[in-house]
mmCIF file of C-alpha atoms and ligand atoms in Angstrom:
data_model
loop_
_atom_site.group_PDB
_atom_site.id
_atom_site.type_symbol
_atom_site.label_atom_id
_atom_site.label_comp_id
_atom_site.label_asym_id
_atom_site.label_seq_id
_atom_site.Cartn_x
_atom_site.Cartn_y
_atom_site.Cartn_z
ATOM 1 C CA MET A 1 -17.875 34.023 13.153
ATOM 2 C CA LYS A 2 -17.616 32.224 16.456
ATOM 3 C CA TYR A 3 -14.195 30.924 17.397
ATOM 4 C CA ASN A 4 -15.443 27.368 17.839
ATOM 5 C CA SER A 5 -17.431 27.294 14.615
ATOM 6 C CA PRO A 6 -17.397 23.969 12.727
ATOM 7 C CA ARG A 7 -15.472 25.564 9.862
ATOM 8 C CA ILE A 8 -12.621 26.716 12.093
ATOM 9 C CA LYS A 9 -12.571 23.311 13.740
ATOM 10 C CA ILE A 10 -12.131 21.569 10.366
ATOM 11 C CA LEU A 11 -9.381 24.019 9.396
ATOM 12 C CA ASN A 12 -7.586 23.315 12.683
ATOM 13 C CA LYS A 13 -7.895 19.560 12.212
ATOM 14 C CA LYS A 14 -6.437 19.861 8.706
ATOM 15 C CA THR A 15 -3.612 22.004 10.055
ATOM 16 C CA ILE A 16 -2.797 19.376 12.681
ATOM 17 C CA LEU A 17 -2.821 16.580 10.076
ATOM 18 C CA LYS A 18 -0.567 18.652 7.787
ATOM 19 C CA VAL A 19 2.027 19.340 10.479
ATOM 20 C CA ILE A 20 2.036 15.685 11.533
ATOM 21 C CA HIS A 21 2.443 14.685 7.866
ATOM 22 C CA GLU A 22 5.333 17.105 7.393
ATOM 23 C CA ASN A 23 7.142 16.502 10.688
ATOM 24 C CA HIS A 24 6.017 13.113 11.931
ATOM 25 C CA PRO A 25 6.079 11.875 14.606
ATOM 26 C CA LEU A 26 5.113 14.750 16.913
ATOM 27 C CA SER A 27 3.981 15.136 20.494
ATOM 28 C CA ARG A 28 0.920 17.202 21.393
ATOM 29 C CA SER A 29 3.151 19.972 22.757
ATOM 30 C CA ASP A 30 5.165 20.013 19.481
ATOM 31 C CA ILE A 31 1.884 20.425 17.595
ATOM 32 C CA SER A 32 0.821 23.230 19.880
ATOM 33 C CA GLU A 33 4.165 24.961 19.396
ATOM 34 C CA ILE A 34 4.168 24.657 15.586
ATOM 35 C CA THR A 35 0.504 25.539 14.997
ATOM 36 C CA GLY A 36 0.011 28.130 17.723
ATOM 37 C CA LEU A 37 -3.124 26.263 18.877
ATOM 38 C CA THR A 38 -3.643 26.108 22.640
ATOM 39 C CA PRO A 39 -2.627 22.839 24.378
ATOM 40 C CA SER A 40 -6.276 22.184 25.319
ATOM 41 C CA SER A 41 -7.432 22.624 21.684
ATOM 42 C CA VAL A 42 -4.684 20.261 20.520
ATOM 43 C CA THR A 43 -5.720 17.678 23.137
ATOM 44 C CA ARG A 44 -9.384 17.904 22.093
ATOM 45 C CA LEU A 45 -8.760 17.877 18.321
ATOM 46 C CA THR A 46 -6.173 15.083 18.393
ATOM 47 C CA LYS A 47 -8.628 12.977 20.403
ATOM 48 C CA GLU A 48 -11.200 13.474 17.635
ATOM 49 C CA LEU A 49 -8.625 12.632 14.956
ATOM 50 C CA ILE A 50 -7.684 9.453 16.849
ATOM 51 C CA ASP A 51 -11.366 8.481 17.231
ATOM 52 C CA GLU A 52 -11.966 9.148 13.521
ATOM 53 C CA GLY A 53 -9.029 6.919 12.595
ATOM 54 C CA TYR A 54 -6.682 9.508 11.024
ATOM 55 C CA ILE A 55 -3.873 9.382 13.584
ATOM 56 C CA ARG A 56 -2.598 7.165 16.387
ATOM 57 C CA GLU A 57 -0.266 7.212 19.352
ATOM 58 C CA ILE A 58 2.990 5.443 18.531
ATOM 59 C CA GLY A 59 4.859 5.452 21.827
ATOM 60 C CA THR A 60 6.682 7.926 23.996
ATOM 61 C CA MET A 61 9.846 9.951 24.021
ATOM 62 C CA GLY A 62 11.891 11.490 26.787
ATOM 63 C CA LYS A 63 11.790 8.341 28.947
ATOM 64 C CA ASN A 64 15.252 8.932 30.363
ATOM 65 C CA SER A 65 15.066 12.687 30.712
ATOM 66 C CA PRO A 66 13.859 14.455 33.852
ATOM 67 C CA GLY A 67 10.969 16.153 32.004
ATOM 68 C CA ARG A 68 7.528 14.678 31.365
ATOM 69 C CA ARG A 69 7.243 11.715 29.036
ATOM 70 C CA ARG A 70 5.580 12.796 25.828
ATOM 71 C CA VAL A 71 3.350 10.598 23.708
ATOM 72 C CA LEU A 72 4.124 10.776 19.994
ATOM 73 C CA LEU A 73 1.455 10.960 17.322
ATOM 74 C CA ASP A 74 1.668 9.830 13.702
ATOM 75 C CA LEU A 75 -0.680 9.338 10.769
ATOM 76 C CA LYS A 76 -2.394 5.955 10.912
ATOM 77 C CA LYS A 77 -0.668 4.031 8.136
ATOM 78 C CA GLU A 78 -3.544 1.802 7.076
ATOM 79 C CA ALA A 79 -6.309 4.416 7.494
ATOM 80 C CA PHE A 80 -6.445 5.249 3.789
ATOM 81 C CA LEU A 81 -4.984 3.260 0.907
ATOM 82 C CA SER A 82 -4.258 4.525 -2.576
ATOM 83 C CA LEU A 83 -3.291 2.706 -5.748
ATOM 84 C CA VAL A 84 -0.201 4.365 -7.208
ATOM 85 C CA PHE A 85 1.294 4.058 -10.699
ATOM 86 C CA ASP A 86 4.693 5.141 -12.007
ATOM 87 C CA ILE A 87 4.098 5.393 -15.762
ATOM 88 C CA GLY A 88 7.477 4.738 -17.330
ATOM 89 C CA VAL A 89 8.149 5.167 -21.025
ATOM 90 C CA ASN A 90 8.809 1.412 -21.261
ATOM 91 C CA ILE A 91 7.787 -0.154 -17.944
ATOM 92 C CA THR A 92 5.009 0.861 -15.557
ATOM 93 C CA THR A 93 5.314 0.021 -11.850
ATOM 94 C CA TYR A 94 2.413 0.058 -9.415
ATOM 95 C CA GLY A 95 1.864 -0.386 -5.720
ATOM 96 C CA ILE A 96 -0.248 0.458 -2.712
ATOM 97 C CA GLY A 97 0.308 3.811 -1.050
ATOM 98 C CA PHE A 98 -0.354 4.146 2.672
ATOM 99 C CA PHE A 99 -1.571 7.138 4.687
ATOM 100 C CA ASP A 100 1.924 7.707 6.095
ATOM 101 C CA GLY A 101 3.279 8.048 2.545
ATOM 102 C CA GLU A 102 4.958 4.622 2.423
ATOM 103 C CA VAL A 103 4.521 2.415 -0.656
ATOM 104 C CA GLU A 104 4.338 -1.352 -1.048
ATOM 105 C CA LEU A 105 5.246 -2.531 -4.573
ATOM 106 C CA ARG A 106 2.680 -4.807 -6.228
ATOM 107 C CA GLY A 107 3.821 -5.307 -9.840
ATOM 108 C CA THR A 108 5.015 -4.054 -13.220
ATOM 109 C CA PHE A 109 3.841 -4.262 -16.829
ATOM 110 C CA ASN A 110 5.029 -3.059 -20.221
ATOM 111 C CA THR A 111 3.588 0.402 -20.834
ATOM 112 C CA PRO A 112 1.109 0.086 -23.734
ATOM 113 C CA LYS A 113 1.823 2.560 -26.514
ATOM 114 C CA ASN A 114 -1.676 3.974 -26.652
ATOM 115 C CA PRO A 115 -3.299 5.672 -23.648
ATOM 116 C CA GLU A 116 -6.683 3.890 -24.065
ATOM 117 C CA GLU A 117 -4.995 0.549 -23.609
ATOM 118 C CA PHE A 118 -2.864 1.847 -20.730
ATOM 119 C CA PHE A 119 -5.818 3.090 -18.688
ATOM 120 C CA LYS A 120 -7.809 -0.086 -19.443
ATOM 121 C CA THR A 121 -4.935 -2.079 -17.893
ATOM 122 C CA ALA A 122 -4.825 0.335 -14.931
ATOM 123 C CA ARG A 123 -8.589 -0.112 -14.413
ATOM 124 C CA GLU A 124 -8.259 -3.911 -14.412
ATOM 125 C CA ILE A 125 -5.500 -3.653 -11.767
ATOM 126 C CA TYR A 126 -7.704 -1.349 -9.683
ATOM 127 C CA GLU A 127 -10.634 -3.770 -9.933
ATOM 128 C CA ARG A 128 -8.434 -6.687 -8.897
ATOM 129 C CA ILE A 129 -6.753 -4.888 -5.977
ATOM 130 C CA SER A 130 -9.956 -3.281 -4.701
ATOM 131 C CA ARG A 131 -11.401 -6.760 -4.149
ATOM 132 C CA GLU A 132 -8.943 -7.212 -1.240
ATOM 133 C CA HIS A 133 -8.338 -3.574 -0.188
ATOM 134 C CA SER A 134 -10.446 -0.478 0.128
ATOM 135 C CA ILE A 135 -8.767 1.956 -2.290
ATOM 136 C CA THR A 136 -9.672 5.628 -1.757
ATOM 137 C CA ARG A 137 -7.507 7.298 -4.436
ATOM 138 C CA ILE A 138 -5.700 6.356 -7.656
ATOM 139 C CA SER A 139 -2.577 8.430 -8.243
ATOM 140 C CA PHE A 140 -0.382 8.524 -11.362
ATOM 141 C CA SER A 141 3.202 9.656 -11.909
ATOM 142 C CA VAL A 142 3.502 10.870 -15.506
ATOM 143 C CA PRO A 143 6.680 11.444 -17.580
ATOM 144 C CA GLY A 144 5.283 14.686 -18.957
ATOM 145 C CA MET A 145 3.171 17.743 -18.225
ATOM 146 C CA VAL A 146 -0.071 17.263 -16.298
ATOM 147 C CA ASP A 147 -3.000 19.598 -15.670
ATOM 148 C CA LEU A 148 -3.702 18.702 -12.025
ATOM 149 C CA GLU A 149 -7.163 20.251 -11.965
ATOM 150 C CA GLU A 150 -8.497 18.746 -15.192
ATOM 151 C CA LYS A 151 -6.635 15.424 -14.579
ATOM 152 C CA LYS A 152 -5.283 15.729 -18.056
ATOM 153 C CA ILE A 153 -1.913 14.684 -19.485
ATOM 154 C CA LEU A 154 -1.070 17.749 -21.583
ATOM 155 C CA LEU A 155 1.975 16.198 -23.217
ATOM 156 C CA ALA A 156 4.116 13.170 -22.457
ATOM 157 C CA PRO A 157 6.555 13.536 -25.362
ATOM 158 C CA ASN A 158 8.477 10.281 -24.912
ATOM 159 C CA LEU A 159 5.190 8.354 -24.862
ATOM 160 C CA GLY A 160 3.672 10.396 -27.681
ATOM 161 C CA TRP A 161 0.585 11.105 -25.541
ATOM 162 C CA GLU A 162 -1.105 14.484 -25.899
ATOM 163 C CA ASN A 163 -4.254 15.894 -24.249
ATOM 164 C CA VAL A 164 -5.203 12.651 -22.555
ATOM 165 C CA ASN A 165 -8.117 12.990 -20.131
ATOM 166 C CA ILE A 166 -7.365 10.386 -17.450
ATOM 167 C CA GLU A 167 -10.810 10.235 -15.817
ATOM 168 C CA ASP A 168 -12.543 9.670 -19.186
ATOM 169 C CA LEU A 169 -10.308 6.720 -20.037
ATOM 170 C CA LEU A 170 -10.030 5.203 -16.568
ATOM 171 C CA GLU A 171 -13.762 5.275 -15.724
ATOM 172 C CA VAL A 172 -13.536 4.448 -12.018
ATOM 173 C CA ASP A 173 -15.617 5.500 -9.029
ATOM 174 C CA VAL A 174 -12.753 6.826 -6.849
ATOM 175 C CA PRO A 175 -10.963 10.186 -7.083
ATOM 176 C CA VAL A 176 -8.046 10.230 -9.532
ATOM 177 C CA LEU A 177 -4.845 12.265 -9.133
ATOM 178 C CA ALA A 178 -1.835 12.766 -11.383
ATOM 179 C CA ASP A 179 1.310 14.866 -11.576
ATOM 180 C CA ASN A 180 4.628 15.081 -13.365
ATOM 181 C CA GLU A 181 7.208 12.509 -12.203
ATOM 182 C CA ALA A 182 9.835 15.085 -11.216
ATOM 183 C CA ASN A 183 7.313 17.137 -9.224
ATOM 184 C CA LEU A 184 6.274 13.970 -7.392
ATOM 185 C CA SER A 185 9.903 13.051 -6.701
ATOM 186 C CA MET A 186 10.458 16.490 -5.192
ATOM 187 C CA LEU A 187 7.304 16.007 -3.102
ATOM 188 C CA ALA A 188 8.475 12.592 -1.853
ATOM 189 C CA GLU A 189 11.832 14.034 -0.778
ATOM 190 C CA LYS A 190 10.147 16.995 0.927
ATOM 191 C CA TYR A 191 8.131 14.679 3.180
ATOM 192 C CA HIS A 192 10.666 11.912 3.759
ATOM 193 C CA SER A 193 14.147 13.518 3.873
ATOM 194 C CA GLU A 194 15.623 15.075 7.013
ATOM 195 C CA ASP A 195 17.884 17.468 5.077
ATOM 196 C CA LEU A 196 14.843 19.156 3.487
ATOM 197 C CA ARG A 197 13.069 19.945 6.775
ATOM 198 C CA ASN A 198 14.376 23.500 6.848
ATOM 199 C CA VAL A 199 15.019 24.024 3.132
ATOM 200 C CA GLU A 200 12.678 26.212 1.086
ATOM 201 C CA GLU A 201 14.340 26.038 -2.362
ATOM 202 C CA ALA A 202 15.349 22.720 -3.920
ATOM 203 C CA VAL A 203 15.420 21.013 -7.317
ATOM 204 C CA PHE A 204 14.861 17.355 -8.164
ATOM 205 C CA ILE A 205 16.276 16.229 -11.515
ATOM 206 C CA ILE A 206 15.052 12.926 -12.882
ATOM 207 C CA ILE A 207 17.198 11.359 -15.584
ATOM 208 C CA ARG A 208 15.527 8.621 -17.578
ATOM 209 C CA GLU A 209 14.546 8.393 -21.277
ATOM 210 C CA GLY A 210 13.802 12.080 -20.864
ATOM 211 C CA VAL A 211 14.923 14.658 -18.305
ATOM 212 C CA GLY A 212 12.503 16.386 -15.965
ATOM 213 C CA THR A 213 12.903 18.709 -13.013
ATOM 214 C CA GLY A 214 10.691 19.319 -10.021
ATOM 215 C CA LEU A 215 11.101 22.711 -8.377
ATOM 216 C CA MET A 216 10.429 23.545 -4.761
ATOM 217 C CA VAL A 217 10.128 27.286 -4.199
ATOM 218 C CA ASP A 218 9.122 28.787 -0.833
ATOM 219 C CA GLY A 219 8.665 25.246 0.483
ATOM 220 C CA LYS A 220 6.017 24.392 -2.138
ATOM 221 C CA ILE A 221 6.107 22.552 -5.456
ATOM 222 C CA PHE A 222 6.180 25.243 -8.136
ATOM 223 C CA ARG A 223 4.043 24.114 -11.087
ATOM 224 C CA GLY A 224 3.240 27.372 -12.864
ATOM 225 C CA PRO A 225 -0.184 28.573 -14.084
ATOM 226 C CA SER A 226 -0.323 26.069 -16.952
ATOM 227 C CA PHE A 227 1.623 23.296 -15.224
ATOM 228 C CA THR A 228 4.769 23.500 -17.380
ATOM 229 C CA ALA A 229 7.158 24.897 -14.743
ATOM 230 C CA GLY A 230 10.237 22.753 -14.283
ATOM 231 C CA GLU A 231 10.438 21.564 -17.887
ATOM 232 C CA ALA A 232 14.144 22.287 -17.657
ATOM 233 C CA GLY A 233 14.903 19.361 -19.981
ATOM 234 C CA HIS A 234 13.793 21.736 -22.731
ATOM 235 C CA MET A 235 16.031 24.661 -21.873
ATOM 236 C CA THR A 236 18.367 25.458 -24.767
ATOM 237 C CA VAL A 237 21.959 24.558 -23.954
ATOM 238 C CA ASN A 238 23.250 24.723 -27.543
ATOM 239 C CA MET A 239 21.648 27.400 -29.710
ATOM 240 C CA TYR A 240 23.652 26.256 -32.752
ATOM 241 C CA SER A 241 22.590 22.627 -32.461
ATOM 242 C CA ASP A 242 21.134 20.978 -35.550
ATOM 243 C CA ARG A 243 19.440 18.327 -33.425
ATOM 244 C CA GLN A 244 15.738 18.836 -33.059
ATOM 245 C CA CYS A 245 13.976 17.789 -29.879
ATOM 246 C CA HIS A 246 10.499 16.209 -29.827
ATOM 247 C CA CYS A 247 9.347 19.487 -28.240
ATOM 248 C CA SER A 248 10.138 21.004 -31.695
ATOM 249 C CA ASN A 249 12.982 23.230 -30.432
ATOM 250 C CA TRP A 250 16.682 22.657 -31.151
ATOM 251 C CA GLY A 251 19.576 22.048 -28.758
ATOM 252 C CA CYS A 252 17.550 21.148 -25.655
ATOM 253 C CA TRP A 253 19.388 19.991 -22.500
ATOM 254 C CA GLU A 254 17.486 16.690 -22.601
ATOM 255 C CA LEU A 255 19.132 15.820 -25.942
ATOM 256 C CA VAL A 256 22.516 15.577 -24.183
ATOM 257 C CA SER A 257 21.514 14.536 -20.673
ATOM 258 C CA SER A 258 18.985 11.719 -21.088
ATOM 259 C CA ILE A 259 20.166 8.094 -20.937
ATOM 260 C CA ASN A 260 19.535 7.879 -24.706
ATOM 261 C CA TRP A 261 22.453 10.286 -25.271
ATOM 262 C CA ALA A 262 24.857 8.040 -23.336
ATOM 263 C CA ILE A 263 23.660 4.914 -25.184
ATOM 264 C CA GLU A 264 24.096 6.634 -28.547
ATOM 265 C CA GLN A 265 27.550 8.008 -27.664
ATOM 266 C CA TYR A 266 28.752 4.614 -26.484
ATOM 267 C CA GLY A 267 27.965 3.453 -29.983
ATOM 268 C CA LYS A 268 28.418 -0.286 -29.438
ATOM 269 C CA GLU A 269 25.837 -3.024 -29.142
ATOM 270 C CA LEU A 270 24.261 -3.215 -25.655
ATOM 271 C CA GLU A 271 22.055 -5.949 -24.268
ATOM 272 C CA GLY A 272 18.511 -4.984 -23.345
ATOM 273 C CA ARG A 273 15.006 -4.707 -24.706
ATOM 274 C CA ASN A 274 14.693 -0.979 -24.032
ATOM 275 C CA SER A 275 16.845 2.028 -23.206
ATOM 276 C CA ILE A 276 16.564 1.517 -19.425
ATOM 277 C CA GLU A 277 17.987 -2.020 -19.725
ATOM 278 C CA LYS A 278 20.603 -0.882 -22.249
ATOM 279 C CA PHE A 279 21.759 1.884 -19.926
ATOM 280 C CA GLN A 280 22.002 -0.630 -17.076
ATOM 281 C CA ALA A 281 24.252 -2.749 -19.323
ATOM 282 C CA LEU A 282 26.307 0.315 -20.258
ATOM 283 C CA LYS A 283 27.014 1.090 -16.578
ATOM 284 C CA GLN A 284 28.770 -2.305 -16.274
ATOM 285 C CA LYS A 285 31.104 -1.721 -19.249
ATOM 286 C CA ASN A 286 34.726 -0.833 -18.498
ATOM 287 C CA ASP A 287 35.104 1.073 -21.758
ATOM 288 C CA ALA A 288 32.094 3.325 -20.973
ATOM 289 C CA LYS A 289 33.980 5.451 -18.396
ATOM 290 C CA ARG A 290 34.702 8.275 -20.862
ATOM 291 C CA VAL A 291 31.110 8.441 -22.070
ATOM 292 C CA LEU A 292 29.854 8.529 -18.467
ATOM 293 C CA MET A 293 32.333 11.304 -17.608
ATOM 294 C CA ARG A 294 31.022 13.445 -20.444
ATOM 295 C CA PHE A 295 27.488 12.483 -19.468
ATOM 296 C CA ALA A 296 28.143 13.848 -15.955
ATOM 297 C CA GLU A 297 29.410 17.117 -17.463
ATOM 298 C CA ASN A 298 26.375 17.433 -19.714
ATOM 299 C CA ILE A 299 24.110 16.973 -16.699
ATOM 300 C CA ALA A 300 26.193 19.528 -14.780
ATOM 301 C CA VAL A 301 25.688 22.183 -17.513
ATOM 302 C CA GLY A 302 21.952 22.167 -16.844
ATOM 303 C CA ILE A 303 22.482 22.210 -13.081
ATOM 304 C CA VAL A 304 24.653 25.339 -13.438
ATOM 305 C CA ASN A 305 21.747 27.090 -15.182
ATOM 306 C CA LEU A 306 19.222 25.921 -12.587
ATOM 307 C CA VAL A 307 21.477 26.943 -9.692
ATOM 308 C CA ASN A 308 22.016 30.400 -11.191
ATOM 309 C CA ILE A 309 18.276 30.885 -11.708
ATOM 310 C CA LEU A 310 16.868 29.434 -8.496
ATOM 311 C CA ASN A 311 19.654 29.533 -5.901
ATOM 312 C CA PRO A 312 18.550 26.198 -4.380
ATOM 313 C CA GLU A 313 20.149 24.773 -1.240
ATOM 314 C CA LEU A 314 19.736 21.237 -2.483
ATOM 315 C CA VAL A 315 19.881 19.619 -5.924
ATOM 316 C CA ILE A 316 18.776 15.978 -5.910
ATOM 317 C CA LEU A 317 19.395 13.582 -8.777
ATOM 318 C CA GLY A 318 17.110 10.643 -9.404
ATOM 319 C CA GLY A 319 16.217 8.127 -12.075
ATOM 320 C CA GLU A 320 18.817 5.921 -13.753
ATOM 321 C CA VAL A 321 21.957 7.716 -12.493
ATOM 322 C CA VAL A 322 21.549 7.269 -8.724
ATOM 323 C CA ASP A 323 23.829 4.214 -8.515
ATOM 324 C CA LEU A 324 26.682 5.702 -10.572
ATOM 325 C CA GLY A 325 28.737 6.301 -7.460
ATOM 326 C CA ASP A 326 30.840 9.033 -5.901
ATOM 327 C CA SER A 327 33.129 9.569 -8.911
ATOM 328 C CA PHE A 328 30.149 10.432 -11.144
ATOM 329 C CA PHE A 329 28.709 12.792 -8.553
ATOM 330 C CA SER A 330 32.026 14.485 -7.852
ATOM 331 C CA ILE A 331 32.449 15.316 -11.568
ATOM 332 C CA ILE A 332 29.056 17.021 -11.422
ATOM 333 C CA GLU A 333 29.844 18.736 -8.117
ATOM 334 C CA ASP A 334 33.229 20.089 -9.314
ATOM 335 C CA PHE A 335 31.825 21.298 -12.640
ATOM 336 C CA VAL A 336 28.926 23.115 -10.957
ATOM 337 C CA ARG A 337 31.204 24.719 -8.332
ATOM 338 C CA GLN A 338 33.531 25.976 -11.065
ATOM 339 C CA ARG A 339 30.899 27.329 -13.403
ATOM 340 C CA ALA A 340 27.936 28.552 -11.357
ATOM 341 C CA LEU A 341 27.844 31.935 -9.627
ATOM 342 C CA LYS A 342 30.027 31.825 -6.516
ATOM 343 C CA ALA A 343 27.326 33.194 -4.253
ATOM 344 C CA ALA A 344 24.790 30.717 -5.661
ATOM 345 C CA VAL A 345 26.844 27.632 -4.743
ATOM 346 C CA ARG A 346 27.809 28.783 -1.253
ATOM 347 C CA SER A 347 25.084 26.824 0.504
ATOM 348 C CA LEU A 348 24.494 24.271 -2.259
ATOM 349 C CA LYS A 349 24.452 20.518 -1.737
ATOM 350 C CA ILE A 350 24.120 17.980 -4.585
ATOM 351 C CA ARG A 351 23.161 14.394 -3.789
ATOM 352 C CA PRO A 352 21.434 11.343 -5.265
ATOM 353 C CA THR A 353 17.866 10.689 -4.174
ATOM 354 C CA ALA A 354 17.260 8.970 -0.840
ATOM 355 C CA PHE A 355 14.977 6.472 -2.599
ATOM 356 C CA ARG A 356 16.756 3.397 -3.961
ATOM 357 C CA ASN A 357 14.614 0.274 -3.829
ATOM 358 C CA ILE A 358 11.522 2.144 -4.836
ATOM 359 C CA SER A 359 11.217 5.059 -7.235
ATOM 360 C CA SER A 360 10.947 8.527 -5.720
ATOM 361 C CA ASN A 361 8.064 9.399 -8.034
ATOM 362 C CA LEU A 362 5.995 6.370 -6.983
ATOM 363 C CA VAL A 363 6.387 7.486 -3.351
ATOM 364 C CA GLY A 364 5.465 11.006 -4.511
ATOM 365 C CA ALA A 365 2.251 9.676 -6.053
ATOM 366 C CA ALA A 366 1.353 8.254 -2.621
ATOM 367 C CA VAL A 367 2.197 11.576 -0.929
ATOM 368 C CA LEU A 368 -0.036 13.401 -3.445
ATOM 369 C CA ALA A 369 -2.905 11.110 -2.383
ATOM 370 C CA VAL A 370 -2.204 11.796 1.316
ATOM 371 C CA GLU A 371 -2.254 15.560 0.670
ATOM 372 C CA ASP A 372 -5.579 15.209 -1.144
ATOM 373 C CA ILE A 373 -7.121 13.112 1.655
ATOM 374 C CA ILE A 374 -6.076 15.725 4.262
ATOM 375 C CA GLU A 375 -7.410 18.526 2.038
ATOM 376 C CA LYS A 376 -10.830 16.802 1.888
ATOM 377 C CA VAL A 377 -11.193 16.276 5.676
ATOM 378 C CA ARG A 378 -14.698 17.333 6.719
HETATM 379 ZN ZN1 ZN B 401 13.016 20.014 -26.107
#
């Protein structure tokens, strides 16, 4: 095969887009250094990518240094738009995802109980939004296990959805993507957080009506051959428990670390139409401190197991616990440092997610679309 064959050229263009996506913004010499492509190839290929509308020049760096000024390149934000949905057990949020992985919120609706109705609503939103914007992907964050290739929700236990084929129900003419909410949260952090730039092993734990984990191993999201990797909510933390989980096993971690556990333990009437609102009310109560302390310990038990198994450098917590403050996180931190293997916690950091005003998994759904667009560059 000739060096300048069209196939190699496409591969090189994809590589350049990937490194810009992962490390943006970058200068041409940074790209050359990271990819190993010659400076002249980088100049030629980035020119093509600019002409084709994938990337753009966003200014210069090094103005005040004696060296040459370098022009920085980034993905062109508005080049490709996706419609992204965060399917919550009670409330679904949607927005527009941009090619640089940013998301603009557009609305929310109550999640219909049956999947047919849900995807009919999603189609109507797509039809409405695509009248003003050219949407190239629709991407879903799912609170459950998803077969990425078949676009099938294998099981979303808290929704009661099983074997739902998204494309069949959605019936749209654009490519559809979907993944588990914790995997997408991990993906969003990987692309947007500075402290993950040089980290290969990390865990994202999402605490909502259920508990999910997204695993990053060797710098990639680890999904497993049948897409069930990271279902740590269903690891057994009490083998003598008489409480059965909706997964059919007993004593799962999720039974003591989802927001439903805290609401039940609090035991008193809480305002709110659903468990998310009730948990928000609980966080304001002065007499809920003890319940929240035990809640932190229950969450920490699962983190100890994950840390011992995976030896991650970073454990990120997301979902409904992110605003619980330093005292909540220091209970978790202390518990994990006491109980996990000493060598496993040596380089460990635990922090809440960087995403506050927008959910990490919704951003992840946009990142999934960006990855797919880059993968399909021809
Ligand atoms: Zn379970």
